[in-house]
mmCIF file of C-alpha atoms in Angstrom:
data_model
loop_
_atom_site.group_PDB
_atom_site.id
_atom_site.type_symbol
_atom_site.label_atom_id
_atom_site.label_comp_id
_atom_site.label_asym_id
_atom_site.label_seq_id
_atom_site.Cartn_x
_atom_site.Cartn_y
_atom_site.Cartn_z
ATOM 1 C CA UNK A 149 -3.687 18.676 -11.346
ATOM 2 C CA UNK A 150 -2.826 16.651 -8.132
ATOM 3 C CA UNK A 151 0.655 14.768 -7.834
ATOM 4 C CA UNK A 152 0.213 11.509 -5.715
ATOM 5 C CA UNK A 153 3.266 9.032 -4.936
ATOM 6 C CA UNK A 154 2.700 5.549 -3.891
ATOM 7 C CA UNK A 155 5.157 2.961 -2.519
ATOM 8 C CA UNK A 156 2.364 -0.007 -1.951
ATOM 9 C CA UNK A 157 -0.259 -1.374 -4.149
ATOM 10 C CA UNK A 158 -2.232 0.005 -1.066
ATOM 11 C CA UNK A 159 -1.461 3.274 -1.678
ATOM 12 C CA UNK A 160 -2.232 2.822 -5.404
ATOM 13 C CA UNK A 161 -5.674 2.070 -4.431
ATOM 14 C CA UNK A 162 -6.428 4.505 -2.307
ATOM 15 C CA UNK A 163 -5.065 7.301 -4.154
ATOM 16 C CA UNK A 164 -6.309 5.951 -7.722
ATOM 17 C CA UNK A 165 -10.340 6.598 -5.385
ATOM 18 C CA UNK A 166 -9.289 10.171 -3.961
ATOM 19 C CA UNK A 167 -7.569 10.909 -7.952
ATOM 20 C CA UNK A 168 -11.162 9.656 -9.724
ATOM 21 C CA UNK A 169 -12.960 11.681 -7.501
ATOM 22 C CA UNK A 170 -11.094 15.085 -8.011
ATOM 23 C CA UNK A 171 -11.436 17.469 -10.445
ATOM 24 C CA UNK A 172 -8.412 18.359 -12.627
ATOM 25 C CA UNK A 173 -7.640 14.963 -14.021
ATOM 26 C CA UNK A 174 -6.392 12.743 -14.749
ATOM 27 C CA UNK A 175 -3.658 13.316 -12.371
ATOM 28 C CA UNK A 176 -0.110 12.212 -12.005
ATOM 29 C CA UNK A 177 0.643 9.553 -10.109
ATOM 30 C CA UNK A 178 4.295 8.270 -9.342
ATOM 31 C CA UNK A 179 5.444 4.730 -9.107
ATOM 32 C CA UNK A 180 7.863 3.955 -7.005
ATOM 33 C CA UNK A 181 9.897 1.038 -8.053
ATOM 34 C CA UNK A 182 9.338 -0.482 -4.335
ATOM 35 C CA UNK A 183 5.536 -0.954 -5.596
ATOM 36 C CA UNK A 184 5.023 -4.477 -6.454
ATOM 37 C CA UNK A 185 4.854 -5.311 -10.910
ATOM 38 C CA UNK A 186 4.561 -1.961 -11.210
ATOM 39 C CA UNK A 187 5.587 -1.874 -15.154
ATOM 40 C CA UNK A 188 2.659 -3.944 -15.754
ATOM 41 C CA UNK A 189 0.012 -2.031 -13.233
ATOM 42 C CA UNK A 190 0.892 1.491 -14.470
ATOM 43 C CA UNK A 191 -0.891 0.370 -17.850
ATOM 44 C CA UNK A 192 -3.845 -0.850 -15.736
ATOM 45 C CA UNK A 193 -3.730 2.210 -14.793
ATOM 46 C CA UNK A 194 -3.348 4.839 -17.249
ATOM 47 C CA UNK A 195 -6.912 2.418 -18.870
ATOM 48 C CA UNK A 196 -8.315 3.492 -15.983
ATOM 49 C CA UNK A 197 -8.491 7.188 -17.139
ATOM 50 C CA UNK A 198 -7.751 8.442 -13.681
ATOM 51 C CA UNK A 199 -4.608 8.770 -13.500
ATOM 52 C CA UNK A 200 -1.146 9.255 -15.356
ATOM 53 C CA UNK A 201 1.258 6.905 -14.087
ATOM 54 C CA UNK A 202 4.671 7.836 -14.178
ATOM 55 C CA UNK A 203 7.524 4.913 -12.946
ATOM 56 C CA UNK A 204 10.626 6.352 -10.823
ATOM 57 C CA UNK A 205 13.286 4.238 -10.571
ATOM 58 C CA UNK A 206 13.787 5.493 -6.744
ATOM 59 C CA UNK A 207 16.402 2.600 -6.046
ATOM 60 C CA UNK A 208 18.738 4.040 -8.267
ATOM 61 C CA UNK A 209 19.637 6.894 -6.027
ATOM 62 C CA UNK A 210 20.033 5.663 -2.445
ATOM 63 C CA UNK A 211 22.987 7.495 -1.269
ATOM 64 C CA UNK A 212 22.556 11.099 0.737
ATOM 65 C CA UNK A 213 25.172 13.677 -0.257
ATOM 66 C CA UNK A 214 26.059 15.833 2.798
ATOM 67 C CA UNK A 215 28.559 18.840 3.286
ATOM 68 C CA UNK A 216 28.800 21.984 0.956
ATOM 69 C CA UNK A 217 26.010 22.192 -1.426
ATOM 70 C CA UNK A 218 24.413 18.922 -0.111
ATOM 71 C CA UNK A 219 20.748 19.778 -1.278
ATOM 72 C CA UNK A 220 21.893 20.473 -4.766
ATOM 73 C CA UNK A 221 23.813 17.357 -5.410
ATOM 74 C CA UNK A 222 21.103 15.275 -3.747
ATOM 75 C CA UNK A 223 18.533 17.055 -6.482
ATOM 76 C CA UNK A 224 20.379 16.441 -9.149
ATOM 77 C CA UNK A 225 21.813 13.250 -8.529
ATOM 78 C CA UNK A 226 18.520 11.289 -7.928
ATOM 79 C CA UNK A 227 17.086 13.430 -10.651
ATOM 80 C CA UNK A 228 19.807 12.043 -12.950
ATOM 81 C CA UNK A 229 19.921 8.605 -11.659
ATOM 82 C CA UNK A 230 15.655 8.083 -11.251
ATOM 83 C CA UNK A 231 14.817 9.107 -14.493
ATOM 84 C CA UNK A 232 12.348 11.944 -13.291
ATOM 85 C CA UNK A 233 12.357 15.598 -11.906
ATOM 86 C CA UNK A 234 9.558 17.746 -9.731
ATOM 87 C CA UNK A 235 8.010 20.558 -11.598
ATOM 88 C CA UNK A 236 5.815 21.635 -8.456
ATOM 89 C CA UNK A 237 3.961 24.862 -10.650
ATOM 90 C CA UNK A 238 2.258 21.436 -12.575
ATOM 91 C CA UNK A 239 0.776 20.809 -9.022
ATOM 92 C CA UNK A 240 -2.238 22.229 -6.828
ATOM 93 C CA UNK A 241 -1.414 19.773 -4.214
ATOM 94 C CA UNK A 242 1.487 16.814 -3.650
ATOM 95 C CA UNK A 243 0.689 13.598 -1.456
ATOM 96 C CA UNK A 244 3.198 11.483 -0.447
ATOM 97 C CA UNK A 245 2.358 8.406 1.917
ATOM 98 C CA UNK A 246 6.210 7.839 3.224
ATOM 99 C CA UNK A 247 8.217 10.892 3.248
ATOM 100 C CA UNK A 248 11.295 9.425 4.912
ATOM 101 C CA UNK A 249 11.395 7.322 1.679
ATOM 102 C CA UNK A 250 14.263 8.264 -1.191
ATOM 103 C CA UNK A 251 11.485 10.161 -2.655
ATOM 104 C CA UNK A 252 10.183 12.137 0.643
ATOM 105 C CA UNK A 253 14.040 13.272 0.612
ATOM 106 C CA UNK A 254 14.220 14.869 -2.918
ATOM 107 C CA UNK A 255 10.765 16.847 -2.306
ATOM 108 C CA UNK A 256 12.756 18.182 0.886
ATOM 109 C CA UNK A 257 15.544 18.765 -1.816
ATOM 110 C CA UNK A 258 13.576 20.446 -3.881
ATOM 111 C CA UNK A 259 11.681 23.016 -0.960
ATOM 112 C CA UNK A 260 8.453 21.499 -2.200
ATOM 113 C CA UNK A 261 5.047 21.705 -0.117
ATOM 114 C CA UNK A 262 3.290 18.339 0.365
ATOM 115 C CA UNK A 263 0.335 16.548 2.405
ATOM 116 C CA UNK A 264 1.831 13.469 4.123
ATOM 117 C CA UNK A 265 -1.164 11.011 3.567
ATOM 118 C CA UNK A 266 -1.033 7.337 6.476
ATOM 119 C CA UNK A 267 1.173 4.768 4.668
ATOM 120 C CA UNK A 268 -1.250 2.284 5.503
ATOM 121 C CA UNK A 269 -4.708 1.876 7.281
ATOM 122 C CA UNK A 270 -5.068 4.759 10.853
ATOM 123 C CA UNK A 271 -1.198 4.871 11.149
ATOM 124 C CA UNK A 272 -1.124 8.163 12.712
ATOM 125 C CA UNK A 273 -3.385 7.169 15.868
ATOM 126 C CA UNK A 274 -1.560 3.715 16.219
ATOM 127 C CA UNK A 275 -0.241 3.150 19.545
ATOM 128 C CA UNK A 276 3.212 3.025 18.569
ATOM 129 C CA UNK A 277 4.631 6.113 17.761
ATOM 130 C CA UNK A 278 8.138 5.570 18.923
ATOM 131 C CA UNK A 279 9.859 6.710 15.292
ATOM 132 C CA UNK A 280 8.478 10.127 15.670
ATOM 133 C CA UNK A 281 9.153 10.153 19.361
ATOM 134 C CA UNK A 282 13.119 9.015 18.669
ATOM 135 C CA UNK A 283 13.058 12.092 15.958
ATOM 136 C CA UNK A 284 11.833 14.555 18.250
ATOM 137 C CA UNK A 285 14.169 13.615 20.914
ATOM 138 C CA UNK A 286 17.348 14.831 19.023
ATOM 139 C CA UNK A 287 18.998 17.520 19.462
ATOM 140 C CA UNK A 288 19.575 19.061 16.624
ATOM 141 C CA UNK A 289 15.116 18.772 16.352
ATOM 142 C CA UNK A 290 14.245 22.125 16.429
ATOM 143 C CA UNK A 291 16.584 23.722 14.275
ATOM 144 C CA UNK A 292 16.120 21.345 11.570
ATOM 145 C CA UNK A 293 12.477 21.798 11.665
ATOM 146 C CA UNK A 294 12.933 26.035 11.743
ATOM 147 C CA UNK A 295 15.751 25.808 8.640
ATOM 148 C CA UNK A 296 14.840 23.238 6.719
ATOM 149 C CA UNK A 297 18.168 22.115 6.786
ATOM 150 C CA UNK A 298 18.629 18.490 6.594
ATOM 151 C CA UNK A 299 15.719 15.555 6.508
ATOM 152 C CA UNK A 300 12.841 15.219 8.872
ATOM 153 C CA UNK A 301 10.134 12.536 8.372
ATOM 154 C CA UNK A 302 6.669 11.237 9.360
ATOM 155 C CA UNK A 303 5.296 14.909 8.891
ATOM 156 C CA UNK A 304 7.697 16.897 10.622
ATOM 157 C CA UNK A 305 8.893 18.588 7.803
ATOM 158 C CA UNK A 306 8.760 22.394 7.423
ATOM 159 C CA UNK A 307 8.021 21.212 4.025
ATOM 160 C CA UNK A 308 5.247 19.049 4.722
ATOM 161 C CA UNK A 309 2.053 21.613 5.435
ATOM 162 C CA UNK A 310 -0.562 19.188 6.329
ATOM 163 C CA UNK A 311 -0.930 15.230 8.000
ATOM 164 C CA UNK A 312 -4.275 13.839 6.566
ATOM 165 C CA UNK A 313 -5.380 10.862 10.406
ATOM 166 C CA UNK A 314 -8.362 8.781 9.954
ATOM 167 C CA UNK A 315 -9.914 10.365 12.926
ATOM 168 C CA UNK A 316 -8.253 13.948 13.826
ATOM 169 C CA UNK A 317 -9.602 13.861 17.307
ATOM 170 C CA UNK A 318 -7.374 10.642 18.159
ATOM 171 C CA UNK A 319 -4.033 11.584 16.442
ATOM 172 C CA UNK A 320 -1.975 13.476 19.577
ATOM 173 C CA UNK A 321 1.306 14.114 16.762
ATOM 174 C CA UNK A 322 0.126 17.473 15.497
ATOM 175 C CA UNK A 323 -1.711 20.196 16.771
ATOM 176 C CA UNK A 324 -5.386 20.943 15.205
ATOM 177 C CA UNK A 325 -3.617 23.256 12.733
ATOM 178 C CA UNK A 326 -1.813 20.614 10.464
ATOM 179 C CA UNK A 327 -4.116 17.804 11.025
ATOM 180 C CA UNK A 328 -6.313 17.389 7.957
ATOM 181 C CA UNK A 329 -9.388 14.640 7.964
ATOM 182 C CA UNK A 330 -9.826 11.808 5.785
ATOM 183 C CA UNK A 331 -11.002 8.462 6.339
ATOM 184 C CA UNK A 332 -10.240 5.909 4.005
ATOM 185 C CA UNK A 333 -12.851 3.529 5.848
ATOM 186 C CA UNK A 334 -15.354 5.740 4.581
ATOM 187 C CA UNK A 335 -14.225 5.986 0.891
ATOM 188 C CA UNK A 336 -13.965 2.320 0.548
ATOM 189 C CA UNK A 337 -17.456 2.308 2.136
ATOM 190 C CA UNK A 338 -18.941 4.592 -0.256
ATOM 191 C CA UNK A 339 -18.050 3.304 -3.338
ATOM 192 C CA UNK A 340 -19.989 3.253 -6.329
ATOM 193 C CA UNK A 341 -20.657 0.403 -8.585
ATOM 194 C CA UNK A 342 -18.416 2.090 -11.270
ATOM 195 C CA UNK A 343 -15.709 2.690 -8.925
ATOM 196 C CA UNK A 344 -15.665 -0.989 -7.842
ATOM 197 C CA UNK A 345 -15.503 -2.103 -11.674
ATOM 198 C CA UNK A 346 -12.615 0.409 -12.535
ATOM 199 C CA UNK A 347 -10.747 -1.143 -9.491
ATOM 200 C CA UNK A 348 -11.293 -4.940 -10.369
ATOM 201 C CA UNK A 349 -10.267 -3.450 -13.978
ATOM 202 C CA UNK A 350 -6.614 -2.262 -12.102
ATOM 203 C CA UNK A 351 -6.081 -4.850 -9.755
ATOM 204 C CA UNK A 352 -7.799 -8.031 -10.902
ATOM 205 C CA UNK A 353 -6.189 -9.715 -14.334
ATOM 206 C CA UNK A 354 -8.756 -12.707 -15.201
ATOM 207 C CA UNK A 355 -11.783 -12.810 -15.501
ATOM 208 C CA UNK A 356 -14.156 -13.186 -12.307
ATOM 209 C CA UNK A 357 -16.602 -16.991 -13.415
ATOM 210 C CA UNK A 358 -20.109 -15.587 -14.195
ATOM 211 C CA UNK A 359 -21.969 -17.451 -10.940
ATOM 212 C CA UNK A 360 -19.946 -17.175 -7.759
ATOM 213 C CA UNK A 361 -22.684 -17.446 -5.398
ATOM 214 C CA UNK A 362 -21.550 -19.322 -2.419
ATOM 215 C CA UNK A 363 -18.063 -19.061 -2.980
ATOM 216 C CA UNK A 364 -15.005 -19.634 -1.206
ATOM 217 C CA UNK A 365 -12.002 -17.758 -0.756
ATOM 218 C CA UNK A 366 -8.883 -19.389 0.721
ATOM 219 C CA UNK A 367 -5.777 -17.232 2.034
ATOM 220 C CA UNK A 368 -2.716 -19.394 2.456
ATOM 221 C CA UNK A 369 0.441 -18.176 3.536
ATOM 222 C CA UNK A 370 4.248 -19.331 3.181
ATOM 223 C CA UNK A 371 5.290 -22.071 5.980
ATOM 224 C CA UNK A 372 7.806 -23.056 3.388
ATOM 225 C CA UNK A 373 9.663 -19.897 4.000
ATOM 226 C CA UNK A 374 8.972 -20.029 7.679
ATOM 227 C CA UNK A 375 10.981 -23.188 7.432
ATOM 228 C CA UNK A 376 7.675 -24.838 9.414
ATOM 229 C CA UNK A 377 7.245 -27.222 6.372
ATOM 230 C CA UNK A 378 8.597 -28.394 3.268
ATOM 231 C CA UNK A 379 6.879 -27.425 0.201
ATOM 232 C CA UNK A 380 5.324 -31.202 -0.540
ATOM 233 C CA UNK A 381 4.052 -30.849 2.979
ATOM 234 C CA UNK A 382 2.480 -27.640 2.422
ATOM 235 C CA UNK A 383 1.133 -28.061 -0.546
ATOM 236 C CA UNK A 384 -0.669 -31.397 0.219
ATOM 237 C CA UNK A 385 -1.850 -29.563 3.609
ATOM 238 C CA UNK A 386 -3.792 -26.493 1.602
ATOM 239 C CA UNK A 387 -5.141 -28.989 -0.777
ATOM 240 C CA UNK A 388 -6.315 -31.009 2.327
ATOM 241 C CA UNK A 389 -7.796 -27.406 3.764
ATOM 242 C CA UNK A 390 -9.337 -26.546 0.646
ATOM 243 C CA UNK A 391 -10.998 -30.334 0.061
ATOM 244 C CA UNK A 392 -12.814 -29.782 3.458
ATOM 245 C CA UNK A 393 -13.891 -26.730 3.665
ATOM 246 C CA UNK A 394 -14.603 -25.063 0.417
ATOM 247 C CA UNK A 395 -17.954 -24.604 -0.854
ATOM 248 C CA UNK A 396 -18.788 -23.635 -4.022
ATOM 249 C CA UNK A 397 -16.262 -22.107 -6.402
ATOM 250 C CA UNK A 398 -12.826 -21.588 -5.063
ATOM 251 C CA UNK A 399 -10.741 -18.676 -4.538
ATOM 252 C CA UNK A 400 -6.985 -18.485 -3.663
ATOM 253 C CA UNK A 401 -5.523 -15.282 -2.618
ATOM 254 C CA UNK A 402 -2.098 -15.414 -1.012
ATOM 255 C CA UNK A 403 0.284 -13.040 0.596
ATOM 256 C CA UNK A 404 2.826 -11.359 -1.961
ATOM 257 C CA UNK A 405 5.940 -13.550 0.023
ATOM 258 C CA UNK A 406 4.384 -16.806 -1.366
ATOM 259 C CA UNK A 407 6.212 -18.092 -4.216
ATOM 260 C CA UNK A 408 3.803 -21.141 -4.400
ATOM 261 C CA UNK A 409 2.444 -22.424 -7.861
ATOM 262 C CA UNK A 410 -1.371 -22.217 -6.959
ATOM 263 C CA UNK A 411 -2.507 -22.673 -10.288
ATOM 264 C CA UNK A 412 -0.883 -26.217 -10.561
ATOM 265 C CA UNK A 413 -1.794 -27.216 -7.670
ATOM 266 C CA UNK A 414 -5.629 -25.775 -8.133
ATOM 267 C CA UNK A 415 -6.166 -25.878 -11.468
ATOM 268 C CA UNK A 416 -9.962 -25.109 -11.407
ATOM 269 C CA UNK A 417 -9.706 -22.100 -8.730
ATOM 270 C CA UNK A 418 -9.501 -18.651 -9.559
ATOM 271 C CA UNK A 419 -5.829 -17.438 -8.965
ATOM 272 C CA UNK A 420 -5.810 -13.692 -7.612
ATOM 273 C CA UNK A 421 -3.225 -11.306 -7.934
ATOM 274 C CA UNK A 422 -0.844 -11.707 -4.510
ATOM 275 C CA UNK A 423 -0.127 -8.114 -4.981
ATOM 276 C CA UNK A 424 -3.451 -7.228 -4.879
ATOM 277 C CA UNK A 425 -4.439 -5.471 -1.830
ATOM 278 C CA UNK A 426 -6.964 -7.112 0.723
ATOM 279 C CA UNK A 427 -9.185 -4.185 0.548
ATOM 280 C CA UNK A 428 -10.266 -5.374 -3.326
ATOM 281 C CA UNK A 429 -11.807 -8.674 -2.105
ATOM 282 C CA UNK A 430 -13.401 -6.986 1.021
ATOM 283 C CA UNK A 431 -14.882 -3.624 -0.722
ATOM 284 C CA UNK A 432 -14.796 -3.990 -4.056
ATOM 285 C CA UNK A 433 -16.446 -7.654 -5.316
ATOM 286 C CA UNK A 434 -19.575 -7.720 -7.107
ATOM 287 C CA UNK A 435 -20.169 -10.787 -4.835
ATOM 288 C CA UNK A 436 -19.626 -11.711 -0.984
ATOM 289 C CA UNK A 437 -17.895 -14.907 -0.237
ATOM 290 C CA UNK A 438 -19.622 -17.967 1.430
ATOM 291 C CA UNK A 439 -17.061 -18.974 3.799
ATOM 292 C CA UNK A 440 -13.640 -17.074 3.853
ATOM 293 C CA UNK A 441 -10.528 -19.720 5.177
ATOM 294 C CA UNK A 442 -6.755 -19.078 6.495
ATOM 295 C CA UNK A 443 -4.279 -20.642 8.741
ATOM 296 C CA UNK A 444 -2.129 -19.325 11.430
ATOM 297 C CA UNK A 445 -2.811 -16.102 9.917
ATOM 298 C CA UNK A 446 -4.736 -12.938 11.415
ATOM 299 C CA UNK A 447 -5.043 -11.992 7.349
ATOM 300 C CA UNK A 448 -9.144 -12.114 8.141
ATOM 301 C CA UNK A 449 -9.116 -9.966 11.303
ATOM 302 C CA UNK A 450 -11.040 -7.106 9.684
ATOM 303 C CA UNK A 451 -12.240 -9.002 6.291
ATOM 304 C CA UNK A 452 -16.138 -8.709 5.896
ATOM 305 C CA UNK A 453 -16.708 -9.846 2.824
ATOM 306 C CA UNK A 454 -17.318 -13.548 3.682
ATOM 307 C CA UNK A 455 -20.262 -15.020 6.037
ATOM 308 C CA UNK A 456 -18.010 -17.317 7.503
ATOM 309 C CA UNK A 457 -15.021 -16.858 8.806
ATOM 310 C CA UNK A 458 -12.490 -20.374 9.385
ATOM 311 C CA UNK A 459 -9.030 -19.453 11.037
ATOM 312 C CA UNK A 460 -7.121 -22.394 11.092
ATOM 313 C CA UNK A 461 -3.616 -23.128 13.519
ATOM 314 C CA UNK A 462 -1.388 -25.065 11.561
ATOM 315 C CA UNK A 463 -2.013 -28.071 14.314
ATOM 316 C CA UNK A 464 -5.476 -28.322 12.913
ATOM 317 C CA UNK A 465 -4.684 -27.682 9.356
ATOM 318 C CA UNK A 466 -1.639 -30.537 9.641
ATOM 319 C CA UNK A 467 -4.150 -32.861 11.168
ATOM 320 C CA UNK A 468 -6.156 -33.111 8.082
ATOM 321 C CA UNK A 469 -3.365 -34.705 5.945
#
């Protein structure tokens, strides 16, 4: 059995694919409390069959204890305050997307071996590295990295024995050695028709209508808390947006900031989750949208799900009212 930890409902996706497809389940995998209504998606989950979804209150510990017998009191005091402690002999393997979280700490605590897995979509070969740069800078580097003694992140962990890139051949952070892999492009790409249905099952809490040919999604965003517009403004502007453009049935997915009442204000759309992740509507749909629509947004820079794609500066979108 496999222990994966998530901090995103990205990360929940992705690791609920690699945990379906493994042998050995279903496998643990840990909630962080950072991962959006996660009470409520770790029964999604354990439906699923996949996985076993544990919730860690990691919040509850965010103090470091230093000086004599650091490591110890660390352990024990998250284990104490978190509600949860690391038997690694349950565990062939441990994968951990953010290892300089609270949680990344207490498996350096605890001496345990892990795969640090991209926290979100070909992080290791972005060109912005500066983090790991700053780390390996210090001076104190190397003889953290040869003890063990005290925390190192983003992989440079004694503990952590390997770095899963999207393409190997493009991440210059490791040597060949530690580099492991694994492109998540290609497992959303590859997904079967029962996969797709046990996501939508996880991440998608109504019903999908029966006939959504030529549909339309809409993907508004917050000017409200921009402090671009009030919330009367905005919300007559999207209706505005959606009266012109949509086609078909509507969709409204928003981003997980928005605080907006969709529902009232579209009361015949379907509502998505705004925690779900983007990569749901663009992988894992029984249908393709007609015409996909945003403003001032870059939200449908890699979408592919839709024929058409509408981005919208809030000028234009303002000049429909």
């Amino acid at each position: 059995m496999n222990l994966y930890i998530c901090h995103t409902a990205y990360q929940v996706l992705i690791d609920l694919l690699r945990a379906s497809r493994t042998a050995g389940g279903p496998h643990d995998m840990l909630l962080s409390d950072t991962v959006p209504e996660a009470g409520a998606l770790a029964e999604r989950l354990r439906a699923s069959g996949a996985v076993n979804p544990i919730l860690v209150r990691e919040s509850a510990w965010p103090g470091i204890a230093a000086g004599f017998l650091g490591r110890q009191r660390n352990r024990r005091g998250f284990e104490k305050r978190c509600g949860w402690h690391l038997q690694p002999d349950r565990y062939a393997e441990i994968f951990i997307h953010n290892d300089w979280s609270i949680l990344g700490r207490y498996l350096q605590d605890c001496r345990a071996a892990y795969t640090l897995c991209e926290d979100t979509f070909a992080s290791t070969i972005g060109p912005d590295q500066s983090l790991v740069e700053t780390q390996r800078s210090q001076p104190d580097f190397a003889e953290k990295q040869r003890s063990g003694r005290g925390y190192l992140y983003w992989g440079d962990s004694r503990y952590c024995q390997k770095v899963e890139s999207e393409d190997p051949a493009r991440c210059t952070l490791f040597g060949a050695e530690k580099l492991v892999g694994d492109s998540k492009a290609q497992l959303l790409q590859s997904l079967t028709e029962s996969e797709k249905s046990m996501v939508r099952s996880v991440f998608i809490t109504q019903p999908l209508p029966q006939n959504a040919a030529g549909a339309t999604l809409l993907l508004p965003r917050s000017f409200v808390q921009d402090g671009l517009l009030t919330q009367p403004q905005q919300d007559a502007m999207f209706q505005a947006v959606a009266k012109k453009y949509t086609v078909g049935p509507l969709f409204i997915k928003t981003h997980p900031r928005d605080d907006t009442d969709y529902a009232a204000l579209f009361p015949d759309a379907v509502i998505l989750q705004r925690t779900m992740p983007s990569e749901v509507l663009n992988f894992c749909l029984p249908f393709t949208f007609r015409r996909a629509v945003t403003v001032q947004s870059f939200v449908l820079r890699g979408f592919t799900a839709a024929e058409e794609k509408i981005h919208l500066t809030l000028d234009e979108a303002k000049s429909l009212l």
